[in-house]
Coordinates of C-alpha atoms in Angstrom, one line a residue:
M1 CA -135.3 -1.7 -10.0
R2 CA -135.6 -6.0 -10.2
V3 CA -136.4 -7.6 -7.0
C4 CA -135.7 -11.3 -6.3
A5 CA -138.9 -13.0 -4.8
L6 CA -136.9 -15.5 -3.2
C7 CA -134.7 -13.5 -0.8
S8 CA -136.0 -11.8 1.6
V9 CA -132.4 -10.0 2.1
C10 CA -133.1 -8.6 -1.7
V11 CA -136.1 -7.0 -0.3
V12 CA -134.9 -5.2 2.9
R13 CA -131.5 -3.8 1.2
A14 CA -134.2 -2.5 -1.7
G15 CA -135.7 -0.5 1.1
L16 CA -139.1 -1.2 -0.4
G17 CA -140.5 -2.0 3.0
S18 CA -142.5 -4.0 4.5
G19 CA -145.7 -4.1 1.2
L20 CA -143.3 -6.3 0.3
F21 CA -142.7 -8.6 2.6
S22 CA -146.2 -10.2 1.5
L23 CA -144.6 -10.5 -1.9
R24 CA -142.2 -12.4 -0.1
R25 CA -144.0 -14.8 1.9
S26 CA -146.6 -15.4 -1.4
F27 CA -143.3 -16.7 -3.2
S28 CA -141.9 -18.5 -0.4
S29 CA -145.5 -20.1 0.2
L30 CA -145.6 -22.0 -3.2
P31 CA -144.9 -26.5 -3.7
A32 CA -143.0 -26.2 -6.1
L33 CA -140.3 -23.8 -4.5
C34 CA -141.0 -25.1 -1.1
A35 CA -140.6 -29.4 -2.0
R36 CA -137.8 -30.9 -0.1
K37 CA -134.8 -32.0 -3.0
R38 CA -135.2 -35.5 -3.6
S39 CA -133.2 -38.1 -1.6
S40 CA -130.4 -39.6 -4.2
E41 CA -130.2 -43.3 -4.9
Y42 CA -126.9 -43.7 -3.5
S43 CA -126.9 -41.9 -0.2
C44 CA -127.2 -45.2 1.7
V45 CA -124.2 -46.2 -0.1
D46 CA -120.9 -46.7 2.5
S47 CA -118.1 -44.1 0.6
E48 CA -115.4 -45.7 2.6
L49 CA -116.2 -49.0 1.3
Y50 CA -116.0 -48.3 -2.1
S51 CA -113.7 -45.4 -1.8
S52 CA -110.3 -47.3 -3.0
L53 CA -112.1 -48.6 -6.7
V54 CA -113.2 -45.2 -7.2
R55 CA -110.4 -44.0 -6.7
A56 CA -108.9 -46.6 -9.4
V57 CA -111.2 -45.8 -12.2
V58 CA -110.8 -42.4 -11.5
S59 CA -107.3 -42.8 -12.4
T60 CA -107.2 -44.3 -14.6
R61 CA -107.3 -42.6 -18.3
T62 CA -108.1 -45.6 -20.5
S63 CA -109.9 -48.6 -20.6
A64 CA -108.8 -51.9 -17.9
Q65 CA -110.1 -53.8 -20.9
T66 CA -107.9 -55.1 -23.6
P67 CA -109.2 -57.3 -27.1
E68 CA -107.5 -60.3 -25.4
S69 CA -108.8 -59.3 -22.2
I70 CA -112.9 -59.0 -24.1
E71 CA -112.2 -62.1 -26.6
S72 CA -111.5 -64.1 -23.1
E73 CA -114.6 -62.7 -21.5
D74 CA -116.3 -63.5 -24.6
A75 CA -115.1 -67.6 -24.8
R76 CA -115.7 -67.7 -21.0
L77 CA -119.6 -66.5 -21.6
F78 CA -120.8 -67.8 -24.9
G79 CA -117.3 -70.0 -26.2
A80 CA -114.5 -70.2 -28.3
V81 CA -114.9 -68.8 -31.3
V82 CA -115.3 -70.6 -34.5
R83 CA -114.0 -68.9 -37.7
S84 CA -115.0 -70.4 -40.5
K85 CA -113.7 -70.8 -43.7
P86 CA -115.2 -68.8 -46.5
K87 CA -116.6 -71.0 -49.2
Q88 CA -115.2 -71.9 -52.4
A89 CA -116.8 -71.5 -55.8
P90 CA -116.5 -74.9 -57.1
K91 CA -114.2 -75.8 -60.3
K92 CA -114.8 -75.5 -63.3
T93 CA -114.5 -78.7 -65.8
L94 CA -114.4 -78.9 -69.4
K95 CA -117.4 -80.4 -70.7
N96 CA -115.4 -81.1 -74.0
P97 CA -111.4 -81.6 -72.9
C98 CA -108.6 -81.9 -75.7
P99 CA -105.4 -82.2 -75.3
L100 CA -102.6 -79.9 -76.1
L101 CA -100.3 -82.1 -78.2
N102 CA -101.7 -84.9 -80.6
E103 CA -100.6 -88.8 -80.4
A104 CA -101.3 -89.6 -84.0
K105 CA -98.4 -87.1 -85.1
S106 CA -94.3 -88.0 -84.6
S107 CA -92.8 -87.1 -81.6
V108 CA -92.1 -83.7 -80.4
R109 CA -88.1 -84.3 -81.0
S110 CA -89.1 -83.8 -85.2
Q111 CA -89.1 -79.6 -84.6
Y112 CA -85.2 -79.5 -84.7
E113 CA -84.9 -81.3 -87.8
E114 CA -85.2 -78.8 -91.1
E115 CA -88.0 -78.2 -93.8
A116 CA -89.3 -76.2 -95.8
M117 CA -90.7 -73.5 -95.0
T118 CA -95.3 -73.4 -95.0
R119 CA -97.2 -70.2 -96.0
I120 CA -100.7 -71.6 -96.0
A121 CA -103.3 -68.6 -97.4
L122 CA -106.6 -68.3 -96.5
R123 CA -109.0 -69.7 -98.3
R124 CA -112.9 -69.4 -97.4
N125 CA -115.5 -72.5 -98.8
S126 CA -118.7 -71.3 -99.4
D127 CA -119.9 -74.6 -99.4
Q128 CA -119.4 -75.1 -96.0
P129 CA -120.1 -72.7 -93.0
A130 CA -116.7 -70.2 -92.2
L131 CA -114.9 -71.7 -89.0
P132 CA -114.4 -69.1 -86.1
S133 CA -111.7 -67.4 -85.8
V134 CA -109.3 -66.8 -82.5
T135 CA -109.4 -63.1 -82.6
K136 CA -113.2 -63.4 -83.0
I137 CA -113.4 -65.5 -79.9
L138 CA -112.0 -63.9 -77.7
Q139 CA -113.5 -60.7 -78.6
K140 CA -116.3 -62.4 -78.3
T141 CA -115.9 -63.9 -74.6
M142 CA -113.8 -60.6 -73.1
S143 CA -114.9 -60.3 -69.8
A144 CA -116.8 -57.7 -67.9
S145 CA -113.4 -55.9 -66.7
Q146 CA -112.1 -56.0 -70.4
L147 CA -115.3 -54.7 -72.2
F148 CA -115.1 -51.4 -69.9
Y149 CA -111.4 -50.9 -70.2
L150 CA -111.7 -51.2 -74.0
E151 CA -114.6 -48.8 -74.0
R152 CA -113.3 -46.3 -71.7
W153 CA -110.1 -46.5 -74.2
K154 CA -112.0 -46.0 -77.2
R155 CA -114.4 -43.1 -75.4
R156 CA -110.9 -41.4 -74.5
K157 CA -109.7 -41.4 -78.3
I158 CA -113.0 -40.6 -79.4
A159 CA -112.7 -37.1 -77.1
E160 CA -109.9 -36.2 -78.4
L161 CA -109.4 -37.4 -81.9
G162 CA -113.4 -37.1 -82.9
E163 CA -115.6 -39.8 -84.8
E164 CA -113.6 -39.2 -88.2
G165 CA -110.3 -38.5 -86.7
F166 CA -110.5 -42.5 -84.6
R167 CA -111.7 -44.2 -87.3
E168 CA -108.8 -43.0 -89.6
Y169 CA -106.6 -43.4 -86.3
S170 CA -108.2 -47.6 -86.3
M171 CA -107.0 -47.8 -89.9
N172 CA -103.9 -46.8 -89.4
L173 CA -103.7 -49.1 -86.7
F174 CA -104.9 -52.0 -88.9
K175 CA -102.0 -50.5 -91.9
H176 CA -99.3 -50.4 -89.7
G177 CA -99.7 -54.1 -88.1
K178 CA -99.7 -55.2 -91.8
L179 CA -96.8 -53.0 -93.0
F180 CA -95.1 -54.5 -89.3
H181 CA -95.9 -58.5 -90.3
A182 CA -94.4 -57.6 -93.9
A183 CA -91.3 -55.8 -92.4
I184 CA -90.3 -58.8 -90.3
E185 CA -91.3 -61.7 -93.1
A186 CA -88.4 -59.3 -95.2
A187 CA -85.7 -59.7 -92.3
L188 CA -86.9 -63.0 -91.5
T189 CA -86.7 -64.6 -95.6
Q190 CA -83.8 -62.0 -96.9
E191 CA -87.1 -61.6 -99.8
T192 CA -86.1 -58.5 -101.7
S193 CA -89.7 -56.5 -102.1
P194 CA -91.1 -54.3 -105.1
K195 CA -90.3 -50.3 -104.6
E196 CA -93.3 -49.5 -103.5
D197 CA -93.5 -51.7 -100.4
V198 CA -90.0 -50.6 -99.8
D199 CA -90.9 -46.7 -99.6
C200 CA -93.5 -47.7 -97.5
L201 CA -91.5 -50.2 -94.8
E202 CA -89.6 -47.2 -94.4
D203 CA -91.8 -46.2 -92.0
M204 CA -90.9 -49.2 -89.4
T205 CA -87.4 -48.5 -89.4
G206 CA -88.5 -47.6 -85.6
Y207 CA -90.0 -51.6 -85.3
L208 CA -87.5 -53.0 -87.0
Q209 CA -84.9 -51.4 -84.4
S210 CA -87.0 -52.4 -81.1
I211 CA -87.5 -56.2 -82.4
G212 CA -83.1 -56.2 -83.5
H213 CA -81.9 -58.1 -80.7
V214 CA -84.6 -60.6 -80.9
L215 CA -84.0 -61.2 -84.2
E216 CA -80.5 -62.5 -84.0
D217 CA -81.9 -65.0 -82.0
V218 CA -84.8 -66.3 -84.5
T219 CA -83.6 -69.2 -86.1
G220 CA -84.9 -72.1 -88.7
V221 CA -87.9 -71.0 -89.7
R222 CA -90.7 -73.2 -90.0
A223 CA -94.2 -70.6 -91.0
I224 CA -94.3 -67.5 -91.8
E225 CA -97.7 -66.1 -91.6
S226 CA -100.0 -69.3 -92.0
V227 CA -103.4 -70.6 -91.8
V228 CA -104.2 -73.3 -89.1
E229 CA -107.4 -75.2 -88.2
H230 CA -108.2 -77.6 -85.2
Q231 CA -109.3 -80.9 -86.8
S232 CA -112.3 -81.5 -83.6
L233 CA -112.6 -78.5 -81.9
K234 CA -113.5 -76.7 -85.7
Y235 CA -111.7 -73.1 -85.6
L236 CA -108.7 -71.4 -87.3
G237 CA -105.7 -69.0 -87.6
I238 CA -103.4 -67.2 -88.9
M239 CA -100.1 -67.8 -87.0
D240 CA -97.6 -64.6 -87.1
C241 CA -94.4 -67.2 -87.4
V242 CA -93.5 -70.6 -86.0
A243 CA -89.4 -70.9 -85.1
M244 CA -86.5 -71.9 -84.2
Y245 CA -85.9 -69.4 -81.2
R246 CA -82.8 -69.9 -78.5
G247 CA -82.7 -73.7 -78.7
S248 CA -87.2 -74.7 -78.6
L249 CA -89.6 -74.5 -81.7
C250 CA -92.1 -71.7 -81.0
V251 CA -95.0 -70.1 -82.1
I252 CA -94.2 -66.8 -82.3
D253 CA -96.4 -63.5 -82.3
W254 CA -94.9 -60.3 -82.9
K255 CA -96.5 -57.4 -81.2
T256 CA -97.0 -52.9 -81.9
S257 CA -97.8 -51.1 -78.9
E258 CA -97.7 -47.2 -78.0
K259 CA -97.5 -48.2 -74.0
P260 CA -94.7 -49.9 -72.8
K261 CA -95.8 -54.2 -71.6
P262 CA -92.7 -55.6 -69.8
F263 CA -94.8 -58.2 -67.7
L264 CA -96.6 -60.9 -70.1
H265 CA -100.3 -60.2 -67.6
N266 CA -99.5 -57.1 -70.0
T267 CA -100.1 -58.5 -73.0
Y268 CA -103.1 -59.7 -71.6
D269 CA -105.3 -62.7 -74.3
N270 CA -102.2 -62.9 -76.2
P271 CA -101.5 -65.4 -74.2
L272 CA -104.3 -67.4 -75.0
Q273 CA -104.3 -67.1 -78.7
V274 CA -101.1 -68.5 -79.0
A275 CA -101.8 -71.1 -76.7
A276 CA -105.2 -71.5 -79.4
Y277 CA -102.2 -71.8 -82.5
I278 CA -100.3 -73.7 -80.6
G279 CA -103.0 -76.1 -80.3
A280 CA -103.8 -76.0 -83.6
L281 CA -101.3 -76.8 -85.2
N282 CA -100.4 -79.6 -83.3
S283 CA -103.9 -81.1 -84.6
D284 CA -103.5 -79.6 -88.4
N285 CA -102.0 -83.0 -91.1
N286 CA -101.3 -79.7 -92.7
Y287 CA -97.7 -80.0 -90.6
N288 CA -95.7 -82.6 -89.4
Y289 CA -94.5 -81.7 -86.4
Q290 CA -95.7 -80.3 -83.1
V291 CA -95.0 -77.2 -80.9
E292 CA -94.8 -76.9 -77.2
N293 CA -94.1 -72.9 -76.4
G294 CA -94.9 -69.5 -77.8
L295 CA -93.1 -66.7 -77.7
I296 CA -95.0 -62.8 -77.4
V297 CA -92.9 -59.7 -79.2
V298 CA -93.8 -56.3 -78.4
A299 CA -92.3 -53.6 -80.7
Y300 CA -92.2 -49.8 -80.2
K301 CA -92.0 -47.5 -82.5
D302 CA -89.5 -44.9 -80.9
G303 CA -87.3 -48.1 -81.4
S304 CA -86.5 -48.4 -77.8
P305 CA -85.8 -52.5 -76.9
A306 CA -88.6 -55.0 -77.4
H307 CA -90.4 -57.0 -74.8
S308 CA -90.2 -60.4 -75.4
H309 CA -92.1 -62.9 -73.2
R310 CA -91.6 -66.6 -73.8
L311 CA -94.3 -69.6 -72.9
N312 CA -92.6 -72.4 -71.8
A313 CA -94.8 -75.6 -71.9
E314 CA -96.3 -75.9 -68.6
Q315 CA -96.8 -72.3 -69.1
V316 CA -98.6 -73.4 -72.8
T317 CA -101.2 -76.3 -71.1
Q318 CA -102.2 -73.8 -68.8
Y319 CA -103.5 -71.2 -71.4
W320 CA -104.4 -73.7 -73.6
E321 CA -106.7 -74.9 -70.6
K322 CA -108.4 -71.2 -70.2
W323 CA -109.0 -71.2 -73.8
L324 CA -110.7 -74.7 -73.9
F325 CA -112.8 -72.5 -71.6
R326 CA -113.3 -69.5 -73.8
L327 CA -113.6 -71.8 -76.9
E328 CA -117.3 -73.4 -74.8
E329 CA -118.2 -69.8 -74.2
Y330 CA -117.9 -68.7 -77.6
K331 CA -119.9 -71.6 -78.8
E332 CA -122.7 -71.6 -76.2
K333 CA -123.3 -67.9 -77.1
D334 CA -123.5 -69.2 -80.7
V335 CA -126.3 -71.6 -81.0

């Protein structure tokens, strides 16, 4: 039977006799058990005096402080908060600024005059170093994010098609691009193509249907698949087309895409490419006119209406400045 050594009543009720009373007395005489309870530090506080404060604190469920009261209290203790504006990165300046328009050429108004169509082929001169192309410059100066998404797309395609399948897919893209431009050229110039070319162009039916509504507004073709070279900045490119579009002379860039590109930002570096062509055309003495506007047309194989993105003179000027920065970056890397 268990015995409660601290309680004499338990011993008596258990009928264990007087022999255990000495055990009770020995336990009760221990110093730890007989020590007095320490008095509370708040025993001398007048509880009646602070009873209303205690009730107020206990009765509320939410803090009496609010963000406004905390801010006000901080302002009294430490002074008003000084909110400084984040530092902005210094604006980059061009080392070699170059105007978009050529003062030595005739006024832009001359662009409305009818002239013969120009088609200048690319010729490499072995005696002189080759000039970099617009496409190469843009590829070599891609941002880290652009390179990341491009590499991710490539990995996904390789995982889907395999290495050999991806190479074949890339070759087909290049082939379709050439056929697409040939089909547009035939539609704009009304020139007949050889029979073997006609058979290949049948694959372009969907693309031509896609851009049909755009071609209706294209008139006065001035150049097709023609090389332009910037005389002072030393780069070149091949323009797809220069023609009138809804009353304005434009450098037109024809694109194909597997995905819809309804907004200008979906075309990535294409606006810079068009601006680079415009600047080179204005500098090139092979063309006696100037251009201020651009047009990017994105066609789809399924025949759905193409998206056309028009660049006015102000936009072209903005993208021309961005192109100049990319050109300077390329030259710094190429040194």
